[in-house]
Coordinates of N, CA and C in Angstrom, one line a residue:
M1 N -22.0 3.4 -23.5 CA -20.9 2.9 -22.6 C -20.9 1.2 -22.4
S2 N -20.3 0.4 -22.1 CA -20.1 -0.6 -21.8 C -20.3 -0.8 -20.3
E3 N -21.0 -2.0 -19.8 CA -21.7 -2.3 -18.5 C -19.9 -2.2 -17.6
D4 N -18.8 -2.8 -18.2 CA -17.4 -2.7 -17.1 C -17.1 -1.0 -17.3
A5 N -17.4 -0.3 -18.5 CA -16.7 1.1 -18.1 C -17.5 1.7 -17.3
A6 N -19.3 1.4 -17.0 CA -19.7 1.9 -16.3 C -19.9 1.5 -14.6
Q7 N -19.3 0.6 -14.6 CA -18.6 0.1 -13.2 C -17.6 0.5 -12.8
S8 N -16.5 0.5 -13.9 CA -15.3 1.5 -13.0 C -15.5 3.1 -12.8
A9 N -16.7 3.4 -13.6 CA -16.9 5.2 -13.7 C -17.7 5.3 -12.2
R10 N -18.4 4.1 -11.9 CA -19.2 4.6 -10.6 C -18.2 4.4 -9.3
P11 N -19.1 6.0 -8.9 CA -18.1 6.1 -7.2 C -18.1 5.2 -6.4
I12 N -17.2 5.4 -5.3 CA -17.3 4.1 -4.7 C -18.0 4.9 -3.3
R13 N -18.8 4.2 -2.4 CA -19.4 5.0 -1.4 C -19.7 4.1 -0.5
T14 N -19.8 5.4 1.0 CA -19.7 4.4 2.1 C -20.9 3.5 2.1
G15 N -21.3 2.2 2.7 CA -21.9 1.1 2.7 C -21.9 0.0 1.6
D16 N -21.1 0.5 0.3 CA -21.2 -0.6 -0.9 C -20.7 -1.6 -0.1
V17 N -21.4 -2.9 -1.0 CA -20.6 -4.3 -0.9 C -20.1 -4.2 -2.2
L18 N -18.9 -4.5 -2.1 CA -17.9 -5.1 -3.2 C -17.8 -6.5 -3.2
H19 N -17.7 -7.3 -4.4 CA -17.0 -8.6 -4.4 C -15.9 -8.5 -5.1
L20 N -14.6 -8.9 -4.6 CA -13.2 -8.6 -4.8 C -12.7 -10.3 -5.1
T21 N -12.2 -9.9 -6.6 CA -11.6 -11.5 -7.3 C -10.5 -10.9 -7.7
R22 N -9.7 -12.0 -8.5 CA -8.6 -11.6 -9.0 C -9.0 -10.2 -10.0
A23 N -10.0 -10.2 -10.4 CA -10.3 -9.4 -11.4 C -9.9 -7.7 -10.7
A24 N -9.9 -7.9 -9.7 CA -9.5 -6.6 -9.0 C -7.9 -6.6 -8.4
S25 N -7.5 -7.6 -7.9 CA -6.2 -7.6 -7.9 C -5.7 -8.8 -7.6
P26 N -4.3 -9.4 -8.0 CA -4.0 -10.7 -8.1 C -4.1 -11.4 -6.6
Q27 N -4.1 -10.3 -5.4 CA -4.1 -10.8 -4.1 C -5.2 -11.5 -3.7
F28 N -6.4 -11.8 -4.2 CA -7.7 -12.3 -4.3 C -7.7 -13.5 -4.7
V29 N -6.6 -14.5 -4.9 CA -7.0 -15.6 -5.2 C -8.0 -16.2 -4.7
R30 N -8.4 -16.2 -3.3 CA -9.8 -16.5 -2.8 C -10.7 -14.9 -2.8
P31 N -12.1 -15.0 -3.5 CA -12.9 -14.0 -3.4 C -13.2 -13.6 -1.8
L32 N -13.4 -12.1 -2.2 CA -13.4 -11.5 -1.0 C -14.7 -10.7 -0.9
I33 N -15.6 -10.5 0.1 CA -17.0 -9.7 0.2 C -16.7 -8.8 1.1
L34 N -16.5 -7.3 0.9 CA -16.3 -6.4 1.4 C -17.0 -4.9 1.3
R35 N -17.8 -4.7 2.9 CA -18.3 -3.5 2.8 C -17.4 -2.2 3.2
V36 N -17.7 -1.6 2.3 CA -17.0 0.1 2.1 C -17.4 0.6 3.5
V37 N -16.3 1.4 4.3 CA -16.1 2.3 5.1 C -16.1 3.7 3.9
R38 N -15.0 3.6 3.6 CA -14.4 4.6 2.4 C -13.8 4.5 1.4
E39 N -13.4 5.2 0.4 CA -12.5 5.3 -0.1 C -10.9 6.3 0.2
L40 N -10.2 6.0 0.0 CA -8.7 6.6 0.6 C -8.2 7.0 -0.5
T41 N -9.1 8.8 -0.5 CA -8.4 9.3 -1.8 C -7.1 10.2 -1.8
D42 N -6.5 10.2 -0.1 CA -5.7 11.0 -0.1 C -4.5 10.1 -0.5
R43 N -4.3 8.9 -1.1 CA -2.8 8.1 -1.1 C -3.1 8.2 -3.1
H44 N -1.8 8.4 -3.2 CA -1.6 8.5 -4.7 C -1.4 7.0 -5.3
T45 N -1.8 6.7 -6.1 CA -1.9 5.5 -7.0 C -1.7 5.4 -8.5
Y46 N -1.7 4.5 -9.1 CA -1.2 4.2 -10.5 C -2.6 4.6 -11.0
H47 N -3.0 5.0 -12.2 CA -3.9 5.4 -13.1 C -5.4 3.9 -12.9
G48 N -6.0 4.1 -12.2 CA -7.0 3.2 -12.4 C -7.5 2.0 -11.3
W49 N -6.5 2.4 -10.1 CA -6.3 1.8 -8.7 C -6.8 2.7 -7.9
T50 N -7.1 2.3 -6.9 CA -7.5 3.0 -5.5 C -7.1 2.3 -4.3
W51 N -7.3 2.9 -3.3 CA -7.6 2.4 -1.9 C -8.5 2.1 -1.2
V52 N -9.6 1.3 -0.9 CA -10.3 1.4 -0.1 C -10.3 0.5 1.6
E53 N -10.9 1.0 2.3 CA -11.1 0.6 3.8 C -12.6 -0.1 4.1
G54 N -12.6 -1.1 4.5 CA -13.7 -1.6 4.8 C -13.7 -2.9 5.5
Y55 N -15.0 -3.4 5.7 CA -14.6 -4.8 6.5 C -15.0 -6.0 6.1
R56 N -14.2 -7.2 5.9 CA -14.8 -8.0 5.0 C -15.7 -9.0 5.6
L57 N -16.6 -9.5 5.1 CA -17.9 -9.8 5.6 C -18.1 -11.3 5.7
A58 N -18.2 -11.6 6.3 CA -18.1 -13.6 6.5 C -19.5 -14.1 5.6
T59 N -19.7 -15.2 5.9 CA -20.9 -15.9 4.9 C -22.2 -15.2 5.4
R60 N -22.6 -14.9 6.5 CA -24.0 -14.0 6.8 C -24.1 -12.5 7.0
G61 N -23.0 -12.5 6.4 CA -23.3 -10.9 6.3 C -22.5 -10.0 7.5
Q62 N -21.8 -10.8 8.4 CA -21.2 -10.2 9.7 C -19.8 -9.6 9.4
A63 N -19.7 -8.2 9.8 CA -18.1 -7.9 9.6 C -16.9 -9.1 10.6
V64 N -15.8 -9.3 9.7 CA -15.0 -10.1 10.7 C -13.7 -9.8 10.7
A65 N -13.2 -8.4 9.9 CA -11.8 -8.2 9.7 C -12.1 -7.1 8.9
K66 N -11.6 -5.7 10.0 CA -11.1 -4.6 8.9 C -10.1 -4.4 8.2
R67 N -10.2 -4.0 7.1 CA -8.8 -4.4 5.7 C -8.9 -2.9 4.9
E68 N -7.5 -2.7 4.6 CA -7.3 -1.8 3.5 C -6.8 -2.2 2.5
L69 N -7.3 -2.1 1.2 CA -7.0 -2.9 0.1 C -6.7 -2.0 -1.0
F70 N -5.7 -2.2 -1.9 CA -5.4 -1.7 -3.3 C -6.1 -2.5 -4.0
V71 N -6.8 -1.8 -4.6 CA -7.7 -2.2 -5.9 C -7.6 -1.7 -7.1
L72 N -7.7 -2.8 -8.3 CA -8.0 -1.9 -9.6 C -10.0 -1.8 -9.9
R73 N -9.8 -0.6 -10.1 CA -11.7 0.2 -10.4 C -12.6 -0.6 -11.3
E74 N -11.6 -1.1 -12.3 CA -12.0 -1.7 -13.5 C -12.6 -3.3 -13.1
G75 N -12.2 -3.6 -11.8 CA -12.0 -5.2 -11.5 C -13.1 -5.3 -10.3
L76 N -13.7 -4.1 -9.9 CA -14.4 -4.4 -8.9 C -15.8 -4.2 -9.1
R77 N -16.7 -5.5 -8.6 CA -18.2 -5.7 -8.7 C -19.0 -5.6 -7.8
W78 N -20.1 -4.6 -8.0 CA -20.8 -4.3 -6.6 C -22.1 -5.2 -6.6
L79 N -22.4 -5.5 -5.4 CA -23.6 -6.6 -5.0 C -24.5 -5.8 -4.0
P80 N -25.8 -6.1 -4.3 CA -27.0 -5.5 -4.1 C -26.8 -5.3 -2.4
T81 N -27.1 -4.5 -1.7 CA -26.6 -4.5 -0.2 C -28.2 -4.9 0.4
A82 N -28.5 -5.4 1.0 CA -29.3 -5.8 1.6 C -30.0 -5.2 3.1
V83 N -31.0 -5.2 3.4 CA -31.2 -4.6 5.0 C -31.0 -5.6 6.0
P84 N -30.5 -5.3 6.7 CA -30.2 -6.1 8.0 C -31.7 -6.5 8.7
D85 N -31.9 -7.5 9.0 CA -33.1 -8.1 10.1 C -33.1 -7.4 10.9
R86 N -32.9 -7.0 11.9 CA -32.8 -5.9 13.1 C -33.6 -4.5 12.2
Q87 N -32.9 -4.1 11.2 CA -33.4 -2.9 10.8 C -35.1 -3.1 10.1
R88 N -34.9 -4.1 9.5 CA -36.4 -4.6 8.5 C -37.7 -4.5 9.8
A89 N -37.3 -5.3 10.6 CA -38.4 -5.9 11.8 C -38.6 -4.5 12.6
S90 N -37.5 -3.4 12.7 CA -38.0 -1.7 13.3 C -38.8 -1.4 12.1
C91 N -38.7 -1.4 11.2 CA -39.4 -0.6 9.8 C -40.7 -1.3 10.2
A92 N -40.9 -2.5 10.2 CA -42.2 -3.1 10.2 C -43.0 -3.0 11.5
R93 N -42.4 -2.7 12.6 CA -43.3 -2.4 13.9 C -43.5 -0.8 13.6
K94 N -43.0 -0.2 13.1 CA -43.4 1.3 12.9 C -44.4 1.5 12.2
A95 N -45.1 0.5 11.1 CA -45.6 0.5 10.4 C -47.3 -0.4 11.0
G96 N -47.2 -0.4 12.0 CA -48.0 -1.3 12.5 C -48.2 -2.6 12.7
T97 N -46.9 -3.1 12.2 CA -47.1 -5.1 12.3 C -46.8 -5.4 13.8
P98 N -47.2 -6.3 14.0 CA -46.8 -6.8 15.4 C -45.9 -7.5 15.2
R99 N -45.2 -7.8 16.5 CA -43.6 -8.5 16.7 C -43.5 -9.7 16.3

């Protein structure tokens, strides 16, 4: 199975961060980073396409706008999700590291 085929077969999950470009839809003339809230599976679409609901992320990763987007699954690119600084600091304190 090729990498592209594996990506399009991968389930879309809450918390995934997607890089959306023209490969995902012609509407993305400017690439967009989206943190997924959910895939909207109750909507009927064309084969290979899906609706996703999520938040558009700004450069520093903060959510700036809620969006519902119609995308081609084959064009989705998953980005690694980083642990927010607040959560990372909380984990360090639990481990006994001073603030």
